[in-house]
Coordinates of C-alpha atoms in Angstrom, one line a residue:
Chain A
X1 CA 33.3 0.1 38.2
X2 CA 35.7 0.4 35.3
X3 CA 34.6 1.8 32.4
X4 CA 34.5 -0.5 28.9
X5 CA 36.5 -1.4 27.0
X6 CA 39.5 -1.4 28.4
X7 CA 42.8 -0.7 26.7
X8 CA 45.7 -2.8 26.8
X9 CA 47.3 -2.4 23.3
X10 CA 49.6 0.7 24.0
X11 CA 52.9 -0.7 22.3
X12 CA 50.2 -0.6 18.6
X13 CA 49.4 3.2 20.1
X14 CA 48.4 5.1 22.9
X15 CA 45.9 7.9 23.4
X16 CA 47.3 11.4 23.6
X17 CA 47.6 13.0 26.7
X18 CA 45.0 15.9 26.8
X19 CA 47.9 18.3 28.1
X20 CA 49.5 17.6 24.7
X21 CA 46.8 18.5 22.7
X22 CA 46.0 21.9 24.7
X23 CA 50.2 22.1 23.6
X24 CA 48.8 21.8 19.8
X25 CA 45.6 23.4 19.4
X26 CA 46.7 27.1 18.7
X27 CA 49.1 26.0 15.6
X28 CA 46.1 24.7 14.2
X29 CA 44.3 28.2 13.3
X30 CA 45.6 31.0 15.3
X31 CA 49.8 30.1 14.8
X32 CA 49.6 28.6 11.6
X33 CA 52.6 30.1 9.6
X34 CA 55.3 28.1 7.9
X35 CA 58.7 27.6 10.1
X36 CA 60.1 28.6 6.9
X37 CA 59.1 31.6 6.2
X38 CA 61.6 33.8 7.4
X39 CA 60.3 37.3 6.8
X40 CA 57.2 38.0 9.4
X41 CA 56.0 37.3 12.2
X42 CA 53.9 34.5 11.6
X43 CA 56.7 32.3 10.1
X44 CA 58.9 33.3 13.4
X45 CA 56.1 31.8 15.8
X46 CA 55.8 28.3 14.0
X47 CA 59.9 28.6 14.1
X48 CA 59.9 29.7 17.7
X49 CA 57.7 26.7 18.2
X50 CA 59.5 24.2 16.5
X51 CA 62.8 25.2 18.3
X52 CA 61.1 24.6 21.5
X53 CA 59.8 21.0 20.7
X54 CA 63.1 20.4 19.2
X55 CA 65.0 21.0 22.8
X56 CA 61.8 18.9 24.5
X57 CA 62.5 16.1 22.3
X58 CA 66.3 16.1 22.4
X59 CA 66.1 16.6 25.8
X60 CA 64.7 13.7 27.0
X61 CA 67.4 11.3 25.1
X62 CA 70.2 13.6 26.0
X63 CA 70.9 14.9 22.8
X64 CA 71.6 18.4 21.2
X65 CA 68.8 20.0 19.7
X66 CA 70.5 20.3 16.6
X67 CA 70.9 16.4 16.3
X68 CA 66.9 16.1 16.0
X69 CA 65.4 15.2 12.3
X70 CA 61.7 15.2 12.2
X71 CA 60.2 13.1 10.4
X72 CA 56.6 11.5 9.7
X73 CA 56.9 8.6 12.2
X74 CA 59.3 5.7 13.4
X75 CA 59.3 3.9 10.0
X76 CA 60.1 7.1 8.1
X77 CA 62.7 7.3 10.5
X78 CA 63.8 3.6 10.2
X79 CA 64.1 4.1 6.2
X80 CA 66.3 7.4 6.3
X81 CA 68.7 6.0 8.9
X82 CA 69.2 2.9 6.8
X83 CA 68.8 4.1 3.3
X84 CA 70.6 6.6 4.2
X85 CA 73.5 5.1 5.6
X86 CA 74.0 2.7 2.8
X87 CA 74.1 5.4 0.8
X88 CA 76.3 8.3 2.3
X89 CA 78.8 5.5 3.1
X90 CA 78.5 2.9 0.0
X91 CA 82.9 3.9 -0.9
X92 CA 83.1 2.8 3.1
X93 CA 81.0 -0.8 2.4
X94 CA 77.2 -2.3 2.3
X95 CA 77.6 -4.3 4.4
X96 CA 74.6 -3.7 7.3
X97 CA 74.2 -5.9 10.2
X98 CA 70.5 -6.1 11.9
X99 CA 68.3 -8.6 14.4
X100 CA 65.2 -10.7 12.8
X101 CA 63.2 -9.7 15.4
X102 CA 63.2 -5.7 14.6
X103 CA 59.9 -4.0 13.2
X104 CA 59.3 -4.9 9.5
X105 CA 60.5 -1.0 9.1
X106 CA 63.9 -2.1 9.5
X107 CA 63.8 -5.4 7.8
X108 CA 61.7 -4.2 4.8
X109 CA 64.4 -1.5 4.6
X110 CA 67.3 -3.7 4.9
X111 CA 65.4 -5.7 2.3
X112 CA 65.4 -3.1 -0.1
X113 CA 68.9 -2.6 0.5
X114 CA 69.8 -6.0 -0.4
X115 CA 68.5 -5.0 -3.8
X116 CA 70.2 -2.6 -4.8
X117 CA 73.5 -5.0 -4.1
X118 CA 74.0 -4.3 -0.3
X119 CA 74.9 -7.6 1.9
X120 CA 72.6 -8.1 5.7
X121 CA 73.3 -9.9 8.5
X122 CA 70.8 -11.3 10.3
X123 CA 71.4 -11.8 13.7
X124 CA 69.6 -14.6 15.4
X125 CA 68.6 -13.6 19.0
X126 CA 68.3 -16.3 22.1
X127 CA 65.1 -17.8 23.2
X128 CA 64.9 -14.6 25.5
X129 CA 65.0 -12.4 22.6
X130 CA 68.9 -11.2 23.8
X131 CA 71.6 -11.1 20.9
X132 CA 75.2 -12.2 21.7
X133 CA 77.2 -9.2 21.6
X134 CA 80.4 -12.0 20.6
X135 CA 78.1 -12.9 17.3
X136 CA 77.9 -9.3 16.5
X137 CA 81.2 -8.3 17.1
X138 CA 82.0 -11.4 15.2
X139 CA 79.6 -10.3 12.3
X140 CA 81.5 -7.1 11.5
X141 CA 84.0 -7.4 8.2
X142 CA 85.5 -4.1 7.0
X143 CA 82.8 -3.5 4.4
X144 CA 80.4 -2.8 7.3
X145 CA 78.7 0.6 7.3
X146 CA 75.9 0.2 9.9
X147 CA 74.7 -2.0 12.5
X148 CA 70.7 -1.6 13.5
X149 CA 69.3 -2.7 16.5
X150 CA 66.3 -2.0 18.3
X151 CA 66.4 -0.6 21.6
X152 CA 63.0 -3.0 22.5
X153 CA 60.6 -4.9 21.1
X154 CA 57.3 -4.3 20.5
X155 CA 55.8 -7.8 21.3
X156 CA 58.0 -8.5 23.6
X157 CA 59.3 -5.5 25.4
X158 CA 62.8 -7.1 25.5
X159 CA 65.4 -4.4 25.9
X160 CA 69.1 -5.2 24.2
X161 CA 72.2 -4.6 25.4
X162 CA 72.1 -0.8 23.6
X163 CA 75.2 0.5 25.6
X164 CA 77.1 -2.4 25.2
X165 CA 76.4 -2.9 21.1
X166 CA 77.5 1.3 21.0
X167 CA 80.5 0.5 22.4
X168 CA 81.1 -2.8 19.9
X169 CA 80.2 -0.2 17.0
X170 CA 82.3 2.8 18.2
X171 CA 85.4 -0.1 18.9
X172 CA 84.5 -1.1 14.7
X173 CA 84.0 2.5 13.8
X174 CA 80.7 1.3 12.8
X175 CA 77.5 3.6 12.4
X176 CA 75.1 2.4 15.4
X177 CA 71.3 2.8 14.9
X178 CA 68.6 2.2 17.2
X179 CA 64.6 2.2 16.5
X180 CA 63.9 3.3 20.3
X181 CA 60.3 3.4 19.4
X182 CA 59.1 1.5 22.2
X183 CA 61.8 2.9 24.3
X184 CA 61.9 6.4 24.5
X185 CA 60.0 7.6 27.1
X186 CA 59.2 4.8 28.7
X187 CA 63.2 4.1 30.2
X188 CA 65.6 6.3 30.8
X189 CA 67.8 6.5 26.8
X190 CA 70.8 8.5 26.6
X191 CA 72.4 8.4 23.6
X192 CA 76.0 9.7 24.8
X193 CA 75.2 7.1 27.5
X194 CA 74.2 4.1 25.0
X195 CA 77.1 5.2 22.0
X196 CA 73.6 5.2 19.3
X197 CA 75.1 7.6 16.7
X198 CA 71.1 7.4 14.9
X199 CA 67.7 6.6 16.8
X200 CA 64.6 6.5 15.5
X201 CA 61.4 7.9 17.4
X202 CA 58.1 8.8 17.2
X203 CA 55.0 10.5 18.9
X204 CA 52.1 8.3 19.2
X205 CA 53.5 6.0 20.9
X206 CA 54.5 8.1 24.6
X207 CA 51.2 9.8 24.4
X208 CA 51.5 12.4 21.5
X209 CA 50.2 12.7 18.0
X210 CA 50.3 10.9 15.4
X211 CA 52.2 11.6 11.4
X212 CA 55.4 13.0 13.9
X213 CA 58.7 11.7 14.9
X214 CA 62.0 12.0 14.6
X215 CA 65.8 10.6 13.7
X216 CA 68.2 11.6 16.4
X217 CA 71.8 12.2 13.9
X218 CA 74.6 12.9 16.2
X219 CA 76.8 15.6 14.9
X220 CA 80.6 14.9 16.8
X221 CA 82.4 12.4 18.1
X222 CA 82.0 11.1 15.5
X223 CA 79.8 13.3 13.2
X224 CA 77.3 11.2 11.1
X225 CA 75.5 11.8 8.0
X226 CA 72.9 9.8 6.3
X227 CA 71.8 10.6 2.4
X228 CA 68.2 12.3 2.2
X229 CA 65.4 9.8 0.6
X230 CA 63.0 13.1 0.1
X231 CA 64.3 15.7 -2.0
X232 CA 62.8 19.2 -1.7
X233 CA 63.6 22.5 -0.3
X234 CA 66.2 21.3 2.0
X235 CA 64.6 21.5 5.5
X236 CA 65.6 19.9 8.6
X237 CA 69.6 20.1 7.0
X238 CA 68.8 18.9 4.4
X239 CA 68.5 15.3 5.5
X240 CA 64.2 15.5 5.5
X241 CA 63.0 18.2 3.7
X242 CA 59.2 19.5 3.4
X243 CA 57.1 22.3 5.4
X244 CA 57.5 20.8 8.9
X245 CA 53.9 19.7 10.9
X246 CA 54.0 22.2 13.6
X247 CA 51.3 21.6 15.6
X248 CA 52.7 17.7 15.3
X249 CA 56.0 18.8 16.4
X250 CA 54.6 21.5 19.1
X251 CA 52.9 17.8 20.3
X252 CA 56.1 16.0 20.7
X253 CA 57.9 17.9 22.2
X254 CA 55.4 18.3 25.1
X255 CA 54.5 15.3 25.0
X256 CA 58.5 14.0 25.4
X257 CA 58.6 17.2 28.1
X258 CA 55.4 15.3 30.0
X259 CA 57.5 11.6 29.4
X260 CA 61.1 13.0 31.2
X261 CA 59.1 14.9 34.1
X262 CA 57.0 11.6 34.9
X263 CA 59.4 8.9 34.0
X264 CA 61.3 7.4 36.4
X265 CA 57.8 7.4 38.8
X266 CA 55.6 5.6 36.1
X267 CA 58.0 3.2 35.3
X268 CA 57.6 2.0 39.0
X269 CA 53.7 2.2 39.0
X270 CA 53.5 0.5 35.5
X271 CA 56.1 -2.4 36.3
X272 CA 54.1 -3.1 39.6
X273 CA 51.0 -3.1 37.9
X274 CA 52.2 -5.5 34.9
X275 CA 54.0 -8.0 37.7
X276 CA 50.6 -8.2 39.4
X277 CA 48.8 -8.9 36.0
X278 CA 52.0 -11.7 34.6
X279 CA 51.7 -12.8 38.4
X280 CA 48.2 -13.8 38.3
X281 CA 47.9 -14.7 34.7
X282 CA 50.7 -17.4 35.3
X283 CA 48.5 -19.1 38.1
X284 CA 46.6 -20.3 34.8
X285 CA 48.1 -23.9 34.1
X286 CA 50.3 -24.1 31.4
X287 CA 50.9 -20.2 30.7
X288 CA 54.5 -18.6 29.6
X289 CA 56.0 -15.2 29.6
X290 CA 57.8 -15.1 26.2
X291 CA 61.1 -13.1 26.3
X292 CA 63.6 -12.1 29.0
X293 CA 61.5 -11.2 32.1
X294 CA 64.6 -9.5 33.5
X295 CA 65.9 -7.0 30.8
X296 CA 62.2 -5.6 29.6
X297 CA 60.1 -2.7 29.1
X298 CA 57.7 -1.9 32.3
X299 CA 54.6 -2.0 30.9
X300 CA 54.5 -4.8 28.7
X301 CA 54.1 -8.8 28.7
X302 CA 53.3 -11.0 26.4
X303 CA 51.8 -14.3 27.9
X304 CA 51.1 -17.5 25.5
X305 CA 48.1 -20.0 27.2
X306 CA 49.0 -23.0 25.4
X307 CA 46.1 -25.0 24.0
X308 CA 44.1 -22.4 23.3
X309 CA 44.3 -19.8 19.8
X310 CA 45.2 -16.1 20.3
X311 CA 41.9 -15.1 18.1
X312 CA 39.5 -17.2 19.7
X313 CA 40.9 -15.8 23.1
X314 CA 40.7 -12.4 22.2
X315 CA 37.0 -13.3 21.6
X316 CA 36.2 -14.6 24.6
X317 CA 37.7 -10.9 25.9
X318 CA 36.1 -8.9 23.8
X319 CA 36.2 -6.1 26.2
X320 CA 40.0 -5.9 26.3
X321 CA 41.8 -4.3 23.7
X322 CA 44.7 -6.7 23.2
X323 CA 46.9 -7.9 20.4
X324 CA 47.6 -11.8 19.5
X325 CA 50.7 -13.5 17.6
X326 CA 47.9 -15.7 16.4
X327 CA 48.2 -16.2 12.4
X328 CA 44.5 -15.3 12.6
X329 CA 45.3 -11.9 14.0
X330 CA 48.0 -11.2 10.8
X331 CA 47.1 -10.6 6.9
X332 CA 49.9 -13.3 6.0
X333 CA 48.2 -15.9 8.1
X334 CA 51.7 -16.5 9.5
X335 CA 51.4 -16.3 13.1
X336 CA 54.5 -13.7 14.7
X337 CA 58.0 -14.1 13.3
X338 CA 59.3 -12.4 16.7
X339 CA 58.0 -15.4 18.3
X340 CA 59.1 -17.6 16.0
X341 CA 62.5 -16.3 15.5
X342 CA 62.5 -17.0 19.5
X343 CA 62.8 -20.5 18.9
X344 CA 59.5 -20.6 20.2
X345 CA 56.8 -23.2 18.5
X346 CA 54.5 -22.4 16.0
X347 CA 51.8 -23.4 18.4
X348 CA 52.9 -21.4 21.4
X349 CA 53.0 -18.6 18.7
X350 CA 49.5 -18.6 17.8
X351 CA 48.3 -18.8 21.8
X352 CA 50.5 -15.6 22.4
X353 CA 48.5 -12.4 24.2
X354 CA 50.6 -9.4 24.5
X355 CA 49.2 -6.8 27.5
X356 CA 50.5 -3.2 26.8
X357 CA 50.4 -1.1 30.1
X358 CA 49.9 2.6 30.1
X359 CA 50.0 6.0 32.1
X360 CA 45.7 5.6 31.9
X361 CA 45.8 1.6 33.5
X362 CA 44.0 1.4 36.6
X363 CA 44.8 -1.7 39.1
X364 CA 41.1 -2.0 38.5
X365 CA 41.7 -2.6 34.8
X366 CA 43.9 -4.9 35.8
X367 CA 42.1 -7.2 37.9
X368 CA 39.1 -7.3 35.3
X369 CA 41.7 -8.1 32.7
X370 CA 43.2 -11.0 35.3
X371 CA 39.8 -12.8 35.6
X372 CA 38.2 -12.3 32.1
X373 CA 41.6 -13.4 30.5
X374 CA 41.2 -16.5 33.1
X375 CA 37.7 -17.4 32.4
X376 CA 38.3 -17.2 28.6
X377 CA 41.3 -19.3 28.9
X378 CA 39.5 -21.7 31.0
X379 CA 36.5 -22.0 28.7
X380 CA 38.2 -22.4 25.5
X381 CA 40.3 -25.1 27.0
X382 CA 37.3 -27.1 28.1
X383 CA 36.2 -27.0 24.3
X384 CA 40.5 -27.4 22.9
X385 CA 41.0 -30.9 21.9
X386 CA 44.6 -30.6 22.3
X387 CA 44.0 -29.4 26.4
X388 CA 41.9 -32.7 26.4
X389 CA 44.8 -34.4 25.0
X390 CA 47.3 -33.0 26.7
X391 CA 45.2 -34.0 30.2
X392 CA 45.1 -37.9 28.8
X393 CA 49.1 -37.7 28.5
X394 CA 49.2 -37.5 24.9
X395 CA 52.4 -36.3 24.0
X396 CA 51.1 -33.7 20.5
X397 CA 54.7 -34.2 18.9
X398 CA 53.9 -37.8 18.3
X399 CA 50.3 -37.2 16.8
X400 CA 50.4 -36.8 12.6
X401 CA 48.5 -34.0 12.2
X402 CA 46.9 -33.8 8.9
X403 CA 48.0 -30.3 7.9
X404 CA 45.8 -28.5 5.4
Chain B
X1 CA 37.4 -7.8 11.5
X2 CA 34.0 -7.8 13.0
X3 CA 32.5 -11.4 13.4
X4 CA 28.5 -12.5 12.2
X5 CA 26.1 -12.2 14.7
X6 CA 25.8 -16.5 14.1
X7 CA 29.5 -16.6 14.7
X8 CA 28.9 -14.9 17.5
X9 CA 26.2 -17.1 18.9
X10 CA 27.7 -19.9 18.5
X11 CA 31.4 -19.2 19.8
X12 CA 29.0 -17.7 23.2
X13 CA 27.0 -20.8 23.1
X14 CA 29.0 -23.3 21.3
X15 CA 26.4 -27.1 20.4
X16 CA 27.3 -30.1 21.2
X17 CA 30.6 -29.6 22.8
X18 CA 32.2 -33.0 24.3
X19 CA 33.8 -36.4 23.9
X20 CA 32.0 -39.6 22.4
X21 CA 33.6 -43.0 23.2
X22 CA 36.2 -42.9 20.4
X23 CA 36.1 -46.9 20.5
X24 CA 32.8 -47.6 20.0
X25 CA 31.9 -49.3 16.8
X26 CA 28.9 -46.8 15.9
X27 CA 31.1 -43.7 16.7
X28 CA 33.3 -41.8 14.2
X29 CA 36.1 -39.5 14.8
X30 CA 37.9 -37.1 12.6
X31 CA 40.6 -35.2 13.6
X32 CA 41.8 -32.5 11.1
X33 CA 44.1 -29.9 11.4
X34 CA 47.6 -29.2 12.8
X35 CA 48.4 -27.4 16.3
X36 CA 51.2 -25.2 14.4
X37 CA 49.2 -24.2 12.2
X38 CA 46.2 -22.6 14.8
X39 CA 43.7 -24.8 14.2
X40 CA 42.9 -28.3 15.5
X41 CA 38.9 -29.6 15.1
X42 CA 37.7 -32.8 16.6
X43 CA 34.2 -34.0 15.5
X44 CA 32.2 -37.3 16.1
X45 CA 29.3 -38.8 14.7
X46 CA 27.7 -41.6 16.3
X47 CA 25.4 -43.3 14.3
X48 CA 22.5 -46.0 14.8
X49 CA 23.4 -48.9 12.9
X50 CA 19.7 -49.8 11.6
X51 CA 18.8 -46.7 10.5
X52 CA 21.7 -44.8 9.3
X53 CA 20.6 -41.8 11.0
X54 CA 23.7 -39.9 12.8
X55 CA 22.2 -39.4 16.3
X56 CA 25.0 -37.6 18.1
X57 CA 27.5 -35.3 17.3
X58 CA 29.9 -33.7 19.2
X59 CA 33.3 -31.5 18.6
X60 CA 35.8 -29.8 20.5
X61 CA 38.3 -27.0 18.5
X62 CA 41.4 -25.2 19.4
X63 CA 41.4 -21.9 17.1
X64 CA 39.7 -19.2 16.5
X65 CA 36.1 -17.6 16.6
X66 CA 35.1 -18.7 13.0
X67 CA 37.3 -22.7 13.5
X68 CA 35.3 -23.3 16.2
X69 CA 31.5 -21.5 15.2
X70 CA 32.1 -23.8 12.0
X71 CA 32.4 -27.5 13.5
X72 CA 29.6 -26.2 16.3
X73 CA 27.2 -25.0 13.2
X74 CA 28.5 -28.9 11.6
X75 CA 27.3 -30.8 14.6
X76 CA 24.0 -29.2 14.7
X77 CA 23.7 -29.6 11.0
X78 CA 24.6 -33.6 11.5
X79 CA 22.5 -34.6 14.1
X80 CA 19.1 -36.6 12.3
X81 CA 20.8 -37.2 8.8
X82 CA 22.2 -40.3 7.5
X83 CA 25.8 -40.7 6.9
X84 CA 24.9 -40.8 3.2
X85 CA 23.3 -37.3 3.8
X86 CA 26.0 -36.1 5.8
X87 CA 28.4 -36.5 3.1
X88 CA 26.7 -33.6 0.8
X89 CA 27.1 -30.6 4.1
X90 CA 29.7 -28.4 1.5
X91 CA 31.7 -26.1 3.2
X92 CA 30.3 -23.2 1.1
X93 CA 27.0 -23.6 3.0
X94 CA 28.9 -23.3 5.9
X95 CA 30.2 -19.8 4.7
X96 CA 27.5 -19.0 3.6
X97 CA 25.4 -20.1 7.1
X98 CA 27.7 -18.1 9.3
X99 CA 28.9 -15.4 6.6
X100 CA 32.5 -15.8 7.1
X101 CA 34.8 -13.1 5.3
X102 CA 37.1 -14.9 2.4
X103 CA 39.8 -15.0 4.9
X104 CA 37.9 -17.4 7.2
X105 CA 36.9 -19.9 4.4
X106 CA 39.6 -22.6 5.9
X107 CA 37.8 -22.7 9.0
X108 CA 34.9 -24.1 6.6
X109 CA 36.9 -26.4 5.0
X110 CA 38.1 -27.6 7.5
X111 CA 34.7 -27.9 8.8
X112 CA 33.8 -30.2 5.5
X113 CA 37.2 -32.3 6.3
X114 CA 36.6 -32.8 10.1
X115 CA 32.8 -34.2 8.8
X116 CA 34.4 -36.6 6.1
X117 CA 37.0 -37.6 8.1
X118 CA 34.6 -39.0 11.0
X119 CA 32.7 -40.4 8.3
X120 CA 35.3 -42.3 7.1
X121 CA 36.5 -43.4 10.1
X122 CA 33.0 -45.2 11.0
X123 CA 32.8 -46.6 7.4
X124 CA 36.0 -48.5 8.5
X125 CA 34.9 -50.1 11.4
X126 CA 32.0 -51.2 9.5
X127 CA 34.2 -52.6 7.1
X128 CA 33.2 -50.1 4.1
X129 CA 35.5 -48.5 1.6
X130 CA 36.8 -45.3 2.4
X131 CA 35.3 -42.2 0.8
X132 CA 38.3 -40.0 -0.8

């Protein structure tokens, strides 16, 4: 019997591993100085601490400990590398080159960077979510000063080609930054390895807390700096200052110590588990994996069932936790610009599911997941005039719909 | 965003789901809505000619939970009025009925245009004006 519901939403969050929060619990109450404080013993614990999580978290992205910025989360992170950036290089350029398919952290940032009087590029990636490393190479002008690209998606799990852009960067002498958020811990990132000169992070999403992350800054070869957005007593080199969240940091750093250890032997488990699921799912008539099946996070898919709504599905599943690219599913009533900015139609947008696999999935999970998601598909179809349709030959391009 | 327990009920056990002979003279289809925009209603009325009385109604809906617990609340609402009757269903009773947050009130309009609609589309094989 599996136990209900089930959850299959880990790229929104995942639960913390219980072996981080044992990590935590004693900087709650018993260690609770300040890693500032300098002059007793309590203050040389939570520092003590903090230097530890910092060599966990480096650690498992090959970096120095040194090069680690914590920050609040991924978005935080996202922010200070770009608005930072534009700012410690603005006599360089402001010029920034990005993807319209990152997380609105970047593209809200870049956003604001267009106001105050910076130019973006927007690179437009292939129906498979890819870029073309010759259209960003091609992008670059000598006022550029940073080029952001995610390491991979969070609908879609698509990885880029994040060794390949570092070396286009490095060629350009071009600051590289990567929001790894879905990444890092899930595949192997080096950032020596993959030439990213800033990468954004963050806890809650590879089984640690959340309110903590980090910005890798690499320090030579070449050394980077990025302008601080929070002014204060000069922490973390006075890139991020405030009174750092040690117990959140004592979490990370476990939890990115518990990631490296298990890595390579869950990415097997998880990718065999999420092949069986997109296997089986695509026995349903008329289903699609959106995004590159072949360069892609293990644990994630992201199916659409054409002729039937994301919302309505995930209601007809209500004992799967699951995420839609449904309009329904958004505030804006737009359904997802990641699929959109695919290529992919509105329609095929708003049937999207996306399945996020974690170190807790069971195969049992699974396989209830396989035939409740099949029922539900079947069912709403037998009540979707547009499957009836479709069944009578109709072609739904040459219907005028009367749009409202 | 938690759904009504009627939306519930009826998106578990959706009324009057199905397909009327769009060609007949008594029946009346409407078909509002767009497939980009993640919702498409069909409804049909089928109505006796010497009474006026709408004696079957059925829908199908791609969308979600609220789009299709709307035109399945409709069809039970339709069934033993007259067309004349028909026309007065608002779609506020329809929010109202079901509860739907302010965010779901399309799926009632909708609702209200998928009714007129049929309704206009059996006044024109009778040879009647359509209703704006």
């Amino acid at each position: 019997m599996v136990s209900l519901p089930i959850y299959l939403d880990n790229n929104a969050t995942t639960r913390m591993d219980p072996r981080v929060l044992e990590a935590m619990l004693p900087y709650f109450t018993e260690h609770f100085g300040n890693a500032a404080s300098r002059n007793h013993p309590f203050g040389w614990q939570a520092e003590e601490a903090v230097d530890c999580a910092r060599e966990q978290v480096a650690s498992l992205i090959g970096a120095n400990p040194k090069e680690i910025i914590f920050t609040s989360g991924a978005t935080e992170s996202d922010n200070l590398a770009i608005k930072g950036v534009y700012e410690m290089y603005a006599r360089k350029g402001n010029h920034i080159i990005t993807v319209n398919t990152e997380h609105k952290a970047v593209l809200d940032a870049c956003k604001h960077v267009m106001k105050l009087g910076g130019s973006v590029t927007y690179l437009e990636p292939n129906c498979e979510g890819l870029i073309d490393l010759a259209e960003l190479e091609a992008a670059i002008t000598d006022k550029t000063v940073l080029i952001s690209v995610m390491y991979a998606n969070n609908e879609i799990g698509v990885i880029q080609p994040i060794k390949e852009i570092g070396a286009i960067a490095r060629k350009h002498n071009v600051v590289f930054h990567s929001d790894a958020t879905q990444a890092v811990g899930k595949v192997p990132v080096n950032v020596d390895e993959d030439n990213i000169d800033l990468l954004s992070m963050t806890a809650h999403k590879m089984y640690g807390p959340k309110g903590i992350g980090a910005l890798y800054v690499r320090r030579r070869n070449p050394r980077i700096k990025v302008t601080a957005q929070i002014d204060g007593g000069g922490h973390e080199r006075g890139m991020r200052s405030g009174t750092l969240n040690v117990p959140g940091i004592v979490g990370f750093g476990k939890a990115c110590e518990i990631c490296k250890e298990e890595l390579s032997g869950e990415m097997e488990r998880l990718a065999e588990l999420r092949d069986h699921l997109e296997c089986e799912l695509l026995k349903v008539e008329e289903s699609y994996v959106n995004g590159s099946t072949a360069h892609r996070l293990p644990g994630v898919t992201n199916i659409s069932f054409k002729y039937v709504e994301g919302e309505g599905l995930m209601m007809g599943v209500k004992d799967l936790a699951v995420s839609s690219g449904s309009a329904c599913t958004s505030a804006s009533l737009e359904p997802s610009y990641v699929l959109k900015n695919l290529g992919l139609d509105d329609e095929l947008a708003h049937s999207s599911l996306r399945f996020g696999l974690s170190r807790y999935t069971t195969k049992e999970e699974i396989d209830y997941a396989i035939t409740h998601v099949t029922d539900a598909v079947n069912r709403l179809r037998d009540m979707s005039p547009l499957w009836e349709m479709f069944k009578e030959g109709i072609d739904l391009k040459s219907v005028e719909w009367q749009e409202h | 965003m938690a759904y009504s327990e009627k939306v519930n009920d009826h998106y578990t056990n959706p009324r009057n789901i199905g397909t009327l002979n769009k060609e007949a003279d008594n029946v009346g289809t409407g078909l509002v809505g767009a497939p980009e925009c993640g919702d498409v209603m069909r409804l049909q009325i089928a109505v006796n000619g010497e009474t006026g009385m709408i004696e079957d109604a059925k829908f199908k809906t791609f969308g979600c939970g609220s789009a299709i617990a709307s035109s399945s609340l409709a069809t039970e609402w339709l069934k033993g009025k007259t067309v004349d009757q028909a026309l007065e269903i608002d779609n506020m009773d329809i929010v109202e009925e079901l509860s739907l947050p302010p965010v779901k009130i399309h799926c009632s309009v909708l609702a209200e245009d998928a009714i007129k609609s049929a309704i206009n589309d059996y006044r024109k094989k009778q040879g009647l004006e359509e209703i704006a």
